Coordinates of N, CA and C in Angstrom, one line a residue:
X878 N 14.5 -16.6 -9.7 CA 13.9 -17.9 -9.6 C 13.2 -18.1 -8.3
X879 N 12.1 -18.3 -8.1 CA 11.1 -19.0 -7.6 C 10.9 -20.3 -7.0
X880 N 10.6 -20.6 -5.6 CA 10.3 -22.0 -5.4 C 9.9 -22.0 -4.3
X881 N 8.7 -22.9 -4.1 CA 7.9 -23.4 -3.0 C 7.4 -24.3 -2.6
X882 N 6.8 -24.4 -1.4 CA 6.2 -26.2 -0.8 C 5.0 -25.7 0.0
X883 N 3.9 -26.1 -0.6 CA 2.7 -26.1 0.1 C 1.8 -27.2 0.8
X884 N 1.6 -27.1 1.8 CA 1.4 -27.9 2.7 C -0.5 -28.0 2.4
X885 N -1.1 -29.1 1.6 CA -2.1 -28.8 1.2 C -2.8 -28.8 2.6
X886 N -4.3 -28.4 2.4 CA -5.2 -27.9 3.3 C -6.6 -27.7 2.6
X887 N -7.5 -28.4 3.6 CA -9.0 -28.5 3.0 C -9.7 -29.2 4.4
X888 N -9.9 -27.9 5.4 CA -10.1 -28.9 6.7 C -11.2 -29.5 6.9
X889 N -11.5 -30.2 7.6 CA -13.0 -30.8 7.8 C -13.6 -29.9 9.0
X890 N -15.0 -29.8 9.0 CA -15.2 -29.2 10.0 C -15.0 -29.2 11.3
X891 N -14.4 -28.2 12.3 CA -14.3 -28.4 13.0 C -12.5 -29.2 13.3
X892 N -12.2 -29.0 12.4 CA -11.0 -29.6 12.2 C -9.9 -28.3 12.6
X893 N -8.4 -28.2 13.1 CA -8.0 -26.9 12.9 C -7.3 -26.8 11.9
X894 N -7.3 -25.5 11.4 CA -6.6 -25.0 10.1 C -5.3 -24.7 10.0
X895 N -4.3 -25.6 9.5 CA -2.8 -25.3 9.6 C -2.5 -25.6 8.1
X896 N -1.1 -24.6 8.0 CA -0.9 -24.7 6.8 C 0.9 -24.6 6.7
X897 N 1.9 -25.0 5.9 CA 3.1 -24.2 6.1 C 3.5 -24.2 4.7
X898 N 4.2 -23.0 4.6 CA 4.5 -22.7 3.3 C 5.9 -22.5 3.5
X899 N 6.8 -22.2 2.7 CA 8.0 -22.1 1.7 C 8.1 -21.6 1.0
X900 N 9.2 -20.7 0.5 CA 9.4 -19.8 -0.7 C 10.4 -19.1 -0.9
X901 N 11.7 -19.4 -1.5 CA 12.6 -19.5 -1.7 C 13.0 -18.7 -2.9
X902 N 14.0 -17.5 -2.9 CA 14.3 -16.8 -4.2 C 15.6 -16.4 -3.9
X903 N 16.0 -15.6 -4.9 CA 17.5 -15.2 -5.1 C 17.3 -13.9 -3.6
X904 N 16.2 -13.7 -3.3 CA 16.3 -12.8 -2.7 C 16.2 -12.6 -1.0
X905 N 15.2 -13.8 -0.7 CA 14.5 -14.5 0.5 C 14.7 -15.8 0.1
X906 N 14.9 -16.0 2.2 CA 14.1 -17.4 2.1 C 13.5 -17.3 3.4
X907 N 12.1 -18.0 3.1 CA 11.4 -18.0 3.7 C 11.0 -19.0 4.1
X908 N 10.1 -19.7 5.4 CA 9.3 -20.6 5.9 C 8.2 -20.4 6.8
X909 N 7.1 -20.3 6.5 CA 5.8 -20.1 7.6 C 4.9 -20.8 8.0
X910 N 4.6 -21.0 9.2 CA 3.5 -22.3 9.5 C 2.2 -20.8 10.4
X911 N 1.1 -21.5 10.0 CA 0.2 -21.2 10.6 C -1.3 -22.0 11.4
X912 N -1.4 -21.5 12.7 CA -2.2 -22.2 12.3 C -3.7 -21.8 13.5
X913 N -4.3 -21.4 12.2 CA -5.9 -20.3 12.2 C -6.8 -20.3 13.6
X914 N -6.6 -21.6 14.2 CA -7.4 -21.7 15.7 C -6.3 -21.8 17.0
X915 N -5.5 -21.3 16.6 CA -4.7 -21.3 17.5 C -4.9 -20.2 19.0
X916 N -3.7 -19.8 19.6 CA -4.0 -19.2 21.0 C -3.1 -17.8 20.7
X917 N -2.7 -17.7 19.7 CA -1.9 -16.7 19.7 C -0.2 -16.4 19.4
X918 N 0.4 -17.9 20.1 CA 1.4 -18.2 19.6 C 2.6 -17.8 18.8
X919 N 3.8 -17.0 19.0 CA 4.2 -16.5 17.5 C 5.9 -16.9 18.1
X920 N 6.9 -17.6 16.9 CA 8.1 -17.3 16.6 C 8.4 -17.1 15.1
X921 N 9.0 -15.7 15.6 CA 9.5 -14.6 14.5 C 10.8 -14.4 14.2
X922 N 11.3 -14.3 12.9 CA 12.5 -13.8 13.1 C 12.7 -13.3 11.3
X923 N 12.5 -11.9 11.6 CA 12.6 -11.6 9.9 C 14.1 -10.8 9.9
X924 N 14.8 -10.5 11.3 CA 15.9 -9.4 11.0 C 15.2 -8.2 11.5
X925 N 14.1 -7.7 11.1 CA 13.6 -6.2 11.1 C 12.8 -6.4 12.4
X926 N 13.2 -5.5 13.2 CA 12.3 -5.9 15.2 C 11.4 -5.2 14.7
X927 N 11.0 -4.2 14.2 CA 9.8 -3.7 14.9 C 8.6 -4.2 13.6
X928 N 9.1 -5.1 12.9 CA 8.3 -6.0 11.6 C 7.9 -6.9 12.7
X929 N 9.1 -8.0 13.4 CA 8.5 -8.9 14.0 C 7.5 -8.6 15.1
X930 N 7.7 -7.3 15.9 CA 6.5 -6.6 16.8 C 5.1 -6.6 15.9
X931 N 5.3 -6.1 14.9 CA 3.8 -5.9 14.1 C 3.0 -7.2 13.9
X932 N 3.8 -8.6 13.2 CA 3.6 -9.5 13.3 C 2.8 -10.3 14.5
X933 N 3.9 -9.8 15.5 CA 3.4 -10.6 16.9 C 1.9 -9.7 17.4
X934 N 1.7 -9.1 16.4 CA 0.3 -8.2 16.7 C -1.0 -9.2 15.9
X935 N -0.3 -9.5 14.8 CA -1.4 -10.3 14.3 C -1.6 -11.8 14.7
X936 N -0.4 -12.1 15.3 CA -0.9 -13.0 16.4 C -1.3 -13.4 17.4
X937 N -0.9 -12.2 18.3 CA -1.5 -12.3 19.5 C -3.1 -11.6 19.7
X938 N -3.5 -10.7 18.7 CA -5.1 -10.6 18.9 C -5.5 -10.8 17.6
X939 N -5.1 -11.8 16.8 CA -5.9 -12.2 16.2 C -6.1 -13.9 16.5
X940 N -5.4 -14.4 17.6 CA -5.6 -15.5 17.9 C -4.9 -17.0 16.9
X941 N -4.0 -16.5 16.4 CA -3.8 -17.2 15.4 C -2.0 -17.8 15.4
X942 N -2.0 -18.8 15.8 CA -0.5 -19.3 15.8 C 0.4 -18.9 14.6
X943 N 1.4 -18.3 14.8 CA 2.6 -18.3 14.0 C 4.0 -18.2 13.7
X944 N 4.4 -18.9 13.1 CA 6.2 -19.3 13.1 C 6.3 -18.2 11.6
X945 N 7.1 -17.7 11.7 CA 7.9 -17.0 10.4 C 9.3 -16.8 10.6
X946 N 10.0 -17.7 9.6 CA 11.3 -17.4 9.5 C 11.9 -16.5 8.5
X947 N 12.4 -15.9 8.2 CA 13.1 -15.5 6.7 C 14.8 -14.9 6.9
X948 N 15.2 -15.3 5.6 CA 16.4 -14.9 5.5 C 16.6 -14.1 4.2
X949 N 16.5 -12.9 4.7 CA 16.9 -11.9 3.9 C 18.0 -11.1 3.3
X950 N 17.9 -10.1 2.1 CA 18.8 -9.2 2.0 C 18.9 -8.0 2.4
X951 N 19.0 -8.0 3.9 CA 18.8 -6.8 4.2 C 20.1 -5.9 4.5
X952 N 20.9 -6.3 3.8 CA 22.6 -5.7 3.5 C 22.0 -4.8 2.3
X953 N 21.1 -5.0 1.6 CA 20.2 -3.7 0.2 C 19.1 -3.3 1.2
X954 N 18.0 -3.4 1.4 CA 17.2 -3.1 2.5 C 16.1 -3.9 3.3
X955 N 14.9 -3.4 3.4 CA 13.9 -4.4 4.1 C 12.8 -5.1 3.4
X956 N 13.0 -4.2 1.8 CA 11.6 -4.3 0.9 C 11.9 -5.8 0.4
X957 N 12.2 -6.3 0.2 CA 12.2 -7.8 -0.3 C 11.7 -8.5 1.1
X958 N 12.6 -8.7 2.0 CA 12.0 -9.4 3.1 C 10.5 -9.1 3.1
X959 N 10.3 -7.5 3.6 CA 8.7 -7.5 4.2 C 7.3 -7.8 3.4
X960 N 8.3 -7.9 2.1 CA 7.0 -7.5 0.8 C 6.8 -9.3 0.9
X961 N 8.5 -10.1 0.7 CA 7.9 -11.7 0.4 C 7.7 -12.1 1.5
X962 N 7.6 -11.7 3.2 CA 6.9 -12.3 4.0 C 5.5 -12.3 3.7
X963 N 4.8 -11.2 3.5 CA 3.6 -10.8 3.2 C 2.9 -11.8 2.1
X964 N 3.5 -11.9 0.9 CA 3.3 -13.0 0.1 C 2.8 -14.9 0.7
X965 N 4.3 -14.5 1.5 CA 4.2 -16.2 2.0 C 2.6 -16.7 3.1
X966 N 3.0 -15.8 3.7 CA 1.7 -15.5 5.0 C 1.0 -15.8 3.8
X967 N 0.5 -14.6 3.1 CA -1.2 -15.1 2.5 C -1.2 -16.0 1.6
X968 N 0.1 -16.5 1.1 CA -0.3 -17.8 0.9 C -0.5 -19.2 1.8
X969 N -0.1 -18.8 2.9 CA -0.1 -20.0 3.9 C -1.7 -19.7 4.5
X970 N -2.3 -18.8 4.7 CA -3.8 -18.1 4.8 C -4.9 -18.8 4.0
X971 N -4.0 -18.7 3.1 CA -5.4 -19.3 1.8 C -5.5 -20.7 2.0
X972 N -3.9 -21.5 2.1 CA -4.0 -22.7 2.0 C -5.1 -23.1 3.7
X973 N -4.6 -22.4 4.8 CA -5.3 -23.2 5.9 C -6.4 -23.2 5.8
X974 N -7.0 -21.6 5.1 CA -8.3 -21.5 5.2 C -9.7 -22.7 4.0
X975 N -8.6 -23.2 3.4 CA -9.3 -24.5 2.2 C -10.4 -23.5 1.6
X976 N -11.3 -24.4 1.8 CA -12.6 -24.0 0.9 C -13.6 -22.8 1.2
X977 N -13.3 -22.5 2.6 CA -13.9 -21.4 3.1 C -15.7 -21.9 3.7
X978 N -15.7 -23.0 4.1 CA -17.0 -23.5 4.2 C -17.4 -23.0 6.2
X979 N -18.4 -22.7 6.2 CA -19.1 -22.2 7.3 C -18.0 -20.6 8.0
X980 N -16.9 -20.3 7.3 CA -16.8 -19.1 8.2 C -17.6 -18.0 8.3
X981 N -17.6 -17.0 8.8 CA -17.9 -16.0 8.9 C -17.9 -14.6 7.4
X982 N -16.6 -15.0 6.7 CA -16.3 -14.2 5.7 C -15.7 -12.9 5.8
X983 N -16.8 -12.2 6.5 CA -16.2 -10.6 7.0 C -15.8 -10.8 8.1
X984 N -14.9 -9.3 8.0 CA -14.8 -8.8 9.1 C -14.3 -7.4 9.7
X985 N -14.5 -6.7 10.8 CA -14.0 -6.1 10.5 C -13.6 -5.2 12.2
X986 N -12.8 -4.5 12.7 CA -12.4 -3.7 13.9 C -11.6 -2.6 13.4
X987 N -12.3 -1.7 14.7 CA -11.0 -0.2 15.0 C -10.7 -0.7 16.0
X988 N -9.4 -0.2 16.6 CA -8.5 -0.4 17.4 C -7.7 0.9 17.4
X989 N -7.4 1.4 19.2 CA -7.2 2.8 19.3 C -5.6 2.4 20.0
X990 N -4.9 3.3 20.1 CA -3.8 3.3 21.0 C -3.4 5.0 21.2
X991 N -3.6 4.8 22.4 CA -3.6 6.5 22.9 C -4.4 7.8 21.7
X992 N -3.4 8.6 21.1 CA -4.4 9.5 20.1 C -4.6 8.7 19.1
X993 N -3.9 7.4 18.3 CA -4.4 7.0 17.1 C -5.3 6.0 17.2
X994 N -6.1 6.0 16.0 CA -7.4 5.5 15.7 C -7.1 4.7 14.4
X995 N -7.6 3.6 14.2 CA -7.1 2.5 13.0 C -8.8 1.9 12.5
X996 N -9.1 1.5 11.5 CA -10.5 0.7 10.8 C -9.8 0.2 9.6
X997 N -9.9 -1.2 9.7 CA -9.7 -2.2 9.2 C -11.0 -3.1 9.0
X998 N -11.3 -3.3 7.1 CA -12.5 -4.2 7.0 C -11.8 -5.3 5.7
X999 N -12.2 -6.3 6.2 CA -11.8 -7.7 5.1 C -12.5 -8.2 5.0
X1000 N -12.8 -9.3 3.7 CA -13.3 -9.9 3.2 C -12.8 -11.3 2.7
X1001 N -12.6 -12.3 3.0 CA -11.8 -13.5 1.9 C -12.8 -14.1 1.2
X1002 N -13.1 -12.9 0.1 CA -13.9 -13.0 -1.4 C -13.0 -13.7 -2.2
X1003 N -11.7 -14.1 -2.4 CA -11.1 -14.6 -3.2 C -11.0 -14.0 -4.4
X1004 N -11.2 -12.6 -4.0 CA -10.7 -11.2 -5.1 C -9.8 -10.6 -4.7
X1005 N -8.5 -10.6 -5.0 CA -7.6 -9.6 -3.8 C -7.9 -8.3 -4.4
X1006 N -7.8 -7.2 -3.4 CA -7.7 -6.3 -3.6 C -7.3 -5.2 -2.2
X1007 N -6.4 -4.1 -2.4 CA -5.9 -3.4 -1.3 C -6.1 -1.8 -1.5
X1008 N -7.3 -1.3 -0.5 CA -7.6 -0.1 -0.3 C -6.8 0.6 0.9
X1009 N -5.3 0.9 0.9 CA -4.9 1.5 1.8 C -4.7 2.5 2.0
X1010 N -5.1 3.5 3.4 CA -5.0 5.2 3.8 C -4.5 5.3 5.4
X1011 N -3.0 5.5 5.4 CA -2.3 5.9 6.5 C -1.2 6.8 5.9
X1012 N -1.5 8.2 6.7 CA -1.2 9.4 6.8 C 0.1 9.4 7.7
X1013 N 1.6 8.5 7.5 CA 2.5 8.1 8.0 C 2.9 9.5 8.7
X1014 N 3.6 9.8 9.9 CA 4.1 11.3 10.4 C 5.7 10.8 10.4
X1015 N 6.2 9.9 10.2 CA 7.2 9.7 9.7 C 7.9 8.8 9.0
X1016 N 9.1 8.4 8.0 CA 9.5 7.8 7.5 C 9.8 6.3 7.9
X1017 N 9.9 6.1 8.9 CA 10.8 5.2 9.8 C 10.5 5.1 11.2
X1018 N 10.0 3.9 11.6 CA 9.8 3.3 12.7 C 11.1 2.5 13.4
X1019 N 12.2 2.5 14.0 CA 13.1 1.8 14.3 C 13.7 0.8 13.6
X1020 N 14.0 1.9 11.9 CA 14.8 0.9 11.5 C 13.1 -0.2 10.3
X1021 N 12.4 0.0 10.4 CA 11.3 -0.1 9.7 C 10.7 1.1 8.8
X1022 N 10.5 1.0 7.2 CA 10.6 1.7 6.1 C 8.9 2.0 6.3
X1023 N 8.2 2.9 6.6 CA 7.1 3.0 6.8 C 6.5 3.0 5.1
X1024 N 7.1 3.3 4.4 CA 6.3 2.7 3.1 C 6.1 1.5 2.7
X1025 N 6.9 0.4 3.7 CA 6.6 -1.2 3.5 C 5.1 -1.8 4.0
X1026 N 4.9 -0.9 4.7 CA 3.6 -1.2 5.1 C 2.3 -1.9 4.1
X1027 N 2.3 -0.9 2.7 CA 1.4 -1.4 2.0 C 1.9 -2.6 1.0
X1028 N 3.3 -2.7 0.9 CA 4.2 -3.7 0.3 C 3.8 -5.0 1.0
X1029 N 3.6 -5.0 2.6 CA 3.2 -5.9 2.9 C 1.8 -6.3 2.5
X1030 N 0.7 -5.9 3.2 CA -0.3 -6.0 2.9 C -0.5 -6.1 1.0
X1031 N 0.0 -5.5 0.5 CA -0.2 -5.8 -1.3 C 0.0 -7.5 -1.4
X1032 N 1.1 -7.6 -1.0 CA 1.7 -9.1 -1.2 C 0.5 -10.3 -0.4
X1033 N -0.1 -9.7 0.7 CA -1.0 -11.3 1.8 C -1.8 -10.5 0.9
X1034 N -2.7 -9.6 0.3 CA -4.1 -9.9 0.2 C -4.1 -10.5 -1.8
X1035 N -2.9 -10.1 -2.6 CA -2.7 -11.0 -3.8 C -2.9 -12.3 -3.6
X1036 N -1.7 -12.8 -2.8 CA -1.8 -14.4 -2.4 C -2.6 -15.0 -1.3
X1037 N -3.8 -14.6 -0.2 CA -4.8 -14.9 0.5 C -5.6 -14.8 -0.3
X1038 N -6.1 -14.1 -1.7 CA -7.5 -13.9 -1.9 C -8.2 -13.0 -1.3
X1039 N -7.7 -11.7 -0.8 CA -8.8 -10.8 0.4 C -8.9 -9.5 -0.4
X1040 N -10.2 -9.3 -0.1 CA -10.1 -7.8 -0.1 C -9.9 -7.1 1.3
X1041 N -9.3 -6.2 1.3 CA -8.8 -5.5 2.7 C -8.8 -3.7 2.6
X1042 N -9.7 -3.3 3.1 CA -9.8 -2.0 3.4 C -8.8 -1.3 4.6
X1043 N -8.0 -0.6 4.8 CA -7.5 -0.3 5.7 C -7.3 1.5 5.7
X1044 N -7.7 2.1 7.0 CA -7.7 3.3 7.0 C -6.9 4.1 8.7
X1045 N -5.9 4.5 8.5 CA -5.5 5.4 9.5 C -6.8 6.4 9.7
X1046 N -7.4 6.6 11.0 CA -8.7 7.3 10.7 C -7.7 8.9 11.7
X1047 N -6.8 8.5 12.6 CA -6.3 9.4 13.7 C -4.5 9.0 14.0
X1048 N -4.0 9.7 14.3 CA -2.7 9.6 14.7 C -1.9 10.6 14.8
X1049 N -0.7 11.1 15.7 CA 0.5 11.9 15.5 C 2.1 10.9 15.4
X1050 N 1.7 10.1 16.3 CA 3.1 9.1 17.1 C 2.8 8.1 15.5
X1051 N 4.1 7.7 14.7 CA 3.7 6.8 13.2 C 4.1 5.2 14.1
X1052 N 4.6 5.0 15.4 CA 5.0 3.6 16.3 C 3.2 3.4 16.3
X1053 N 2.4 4.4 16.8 CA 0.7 4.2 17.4 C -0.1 4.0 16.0
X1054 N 0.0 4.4 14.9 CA -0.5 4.4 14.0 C -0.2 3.1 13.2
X1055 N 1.2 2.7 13.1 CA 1.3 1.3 12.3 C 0.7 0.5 13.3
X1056 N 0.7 0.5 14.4 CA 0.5 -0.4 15.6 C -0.8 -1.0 15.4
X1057 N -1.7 0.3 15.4 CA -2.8 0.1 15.8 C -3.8 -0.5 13.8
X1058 N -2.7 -0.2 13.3 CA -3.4 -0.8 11.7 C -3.3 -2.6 12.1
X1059 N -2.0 -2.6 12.7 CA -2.1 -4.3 12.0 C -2.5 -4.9 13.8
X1060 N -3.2 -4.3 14.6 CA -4.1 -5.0 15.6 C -5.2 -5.2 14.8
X1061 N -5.6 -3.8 14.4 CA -7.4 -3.9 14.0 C -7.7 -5.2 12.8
X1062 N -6.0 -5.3 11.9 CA -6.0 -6.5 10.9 C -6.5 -7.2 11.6
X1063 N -5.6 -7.2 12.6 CA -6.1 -8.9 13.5 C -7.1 -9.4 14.0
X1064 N -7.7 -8.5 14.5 CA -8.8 -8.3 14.8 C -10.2 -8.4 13.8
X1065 N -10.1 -8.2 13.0 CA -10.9 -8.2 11.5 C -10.4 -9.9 10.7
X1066 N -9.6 -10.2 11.0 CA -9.2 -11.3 10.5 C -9.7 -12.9 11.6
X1067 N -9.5 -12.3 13.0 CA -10.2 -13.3 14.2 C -11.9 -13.1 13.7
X1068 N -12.4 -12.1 13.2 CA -13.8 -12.2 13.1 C -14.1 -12.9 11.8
X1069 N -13.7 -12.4 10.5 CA -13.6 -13.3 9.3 C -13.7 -14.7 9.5
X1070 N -12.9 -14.9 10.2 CA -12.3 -16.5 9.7 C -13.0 -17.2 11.2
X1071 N -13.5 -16.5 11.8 CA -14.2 -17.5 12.7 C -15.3 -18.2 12.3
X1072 N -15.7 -19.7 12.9 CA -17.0 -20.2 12.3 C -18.0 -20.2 12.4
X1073 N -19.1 -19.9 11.7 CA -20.6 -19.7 12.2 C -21.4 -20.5 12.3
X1074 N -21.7 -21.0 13.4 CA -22.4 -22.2 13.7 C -23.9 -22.9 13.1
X1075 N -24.2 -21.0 12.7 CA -25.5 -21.3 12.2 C -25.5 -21.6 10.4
X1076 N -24.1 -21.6 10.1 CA -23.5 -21.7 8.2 C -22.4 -22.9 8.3
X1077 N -22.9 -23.9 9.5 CA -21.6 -25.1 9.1 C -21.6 -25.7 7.7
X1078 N -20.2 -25.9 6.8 CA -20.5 -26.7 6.0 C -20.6 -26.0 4.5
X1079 N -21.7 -24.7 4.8 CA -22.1 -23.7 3.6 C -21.4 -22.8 3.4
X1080 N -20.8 -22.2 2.5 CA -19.7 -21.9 1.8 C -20.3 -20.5 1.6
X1081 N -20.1 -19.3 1.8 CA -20.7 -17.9 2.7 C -21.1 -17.4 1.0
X1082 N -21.7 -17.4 -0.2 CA -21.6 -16.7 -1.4 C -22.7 -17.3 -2.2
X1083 N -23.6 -16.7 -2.5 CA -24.5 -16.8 -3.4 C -24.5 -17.7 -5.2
X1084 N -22.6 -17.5 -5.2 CA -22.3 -18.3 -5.8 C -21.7 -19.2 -5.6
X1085 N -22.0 -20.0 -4.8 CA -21.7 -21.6 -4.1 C -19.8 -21.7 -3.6
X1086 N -19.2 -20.5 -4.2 CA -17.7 -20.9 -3.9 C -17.1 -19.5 -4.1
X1087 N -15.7 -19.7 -3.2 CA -15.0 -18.6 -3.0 C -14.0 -18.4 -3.4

């Protein structure tokens, strides 16, 4: 069973974009506030450190305030936590981002960390969809299931609405390689969702909505 609280959202322009979501199961519980113009801001606490590290990646360079609490089962493992944070996030994403009027749309960054190399491109088309290629060199980051990775990302770009391209292009160290995927997210997500001065108002799609 299922249950949540969404904090509606449809900002005005120039307004900031906050959102908090809820989502509660036999398995998690969750709470997330976001909020999209923010400075960077993050309190984290999923249980898994080097989850919350990755996190505080998409916060601190993608510019974007965020609180994530969850309470997991991680006495079975990490995949419920990381998979329904991922969910909650892009649901709390979708809601801040409302109607999508004057942003940018795309976006996109590489981001390097010593030998690895990361390319990350998004879209909030309001088609999810997840093209992911990272060539993990090992199992396990500190206690982090390196196959959660696309568990996350599957879950924000369903419930955001994004398409999300993501490609390890370089790496040996798998700490430099996840690292540098969910900077470049952030990074692609600070350019997306920024607003374009010269499209206040108009809604980025040939078909009037997103």
């Amino acid at each position: 069973m299922t249950s949540s609280a969404l904090v509606p959202s449809n900002p005005e322009p120039g307004a900031e974009r906050i959102a908090e979501v809820s989502r509660n199961t036999a398995e998690t519980r969750i709470s997330v506030r976001v909020n999209l113009d923010g400075t960077g801001a993050a309190h984290l606490h999923t249980g898994i450190g080097f989850f919350d590290h990755m996190l505080d990646q998409i916060a601190r360079h993608g510019l974007i305030d965020m609180d994530v609490d969850c309470d997991g089962d991680l006495h079975i493992d990490g995949h419920h936590t990381v998979e329904d944070v991922g969910i909650t996030l892009g649901q709390a994403f979708a809601r801040a981002v409302g109607d999508k009027k004057g942003i940018r749309r795309y976006g996109h960054a590489y981001v390097p960390l010593d030998e690895a190399l990361s390319r990350v491109v998004v879209d909030f088309s309001g088609r999810p969809g997840l093209h992911l290629h990272i060539p993990f060199t090992a199992a396990s980051i500190g206690g982090f299931d390196t196959q959660l990775t696309y568990e996350f990302f599957q879950g924000f770009v369903n419930h955001a609405g994004v398409t999300l391209h993501i490609d390890n292009l370089k790496g040996i160290n798998a700490h430099h390689q996840c690292e540098t995927v969910f900077k470049a997210f952030a990074r692609a997500l600070r350019d997306a969702l920024a607003r374009d001065p010269r499209a206040a108002g108009v809604i980025p799609s040939t078909k009037g909505s997103l």
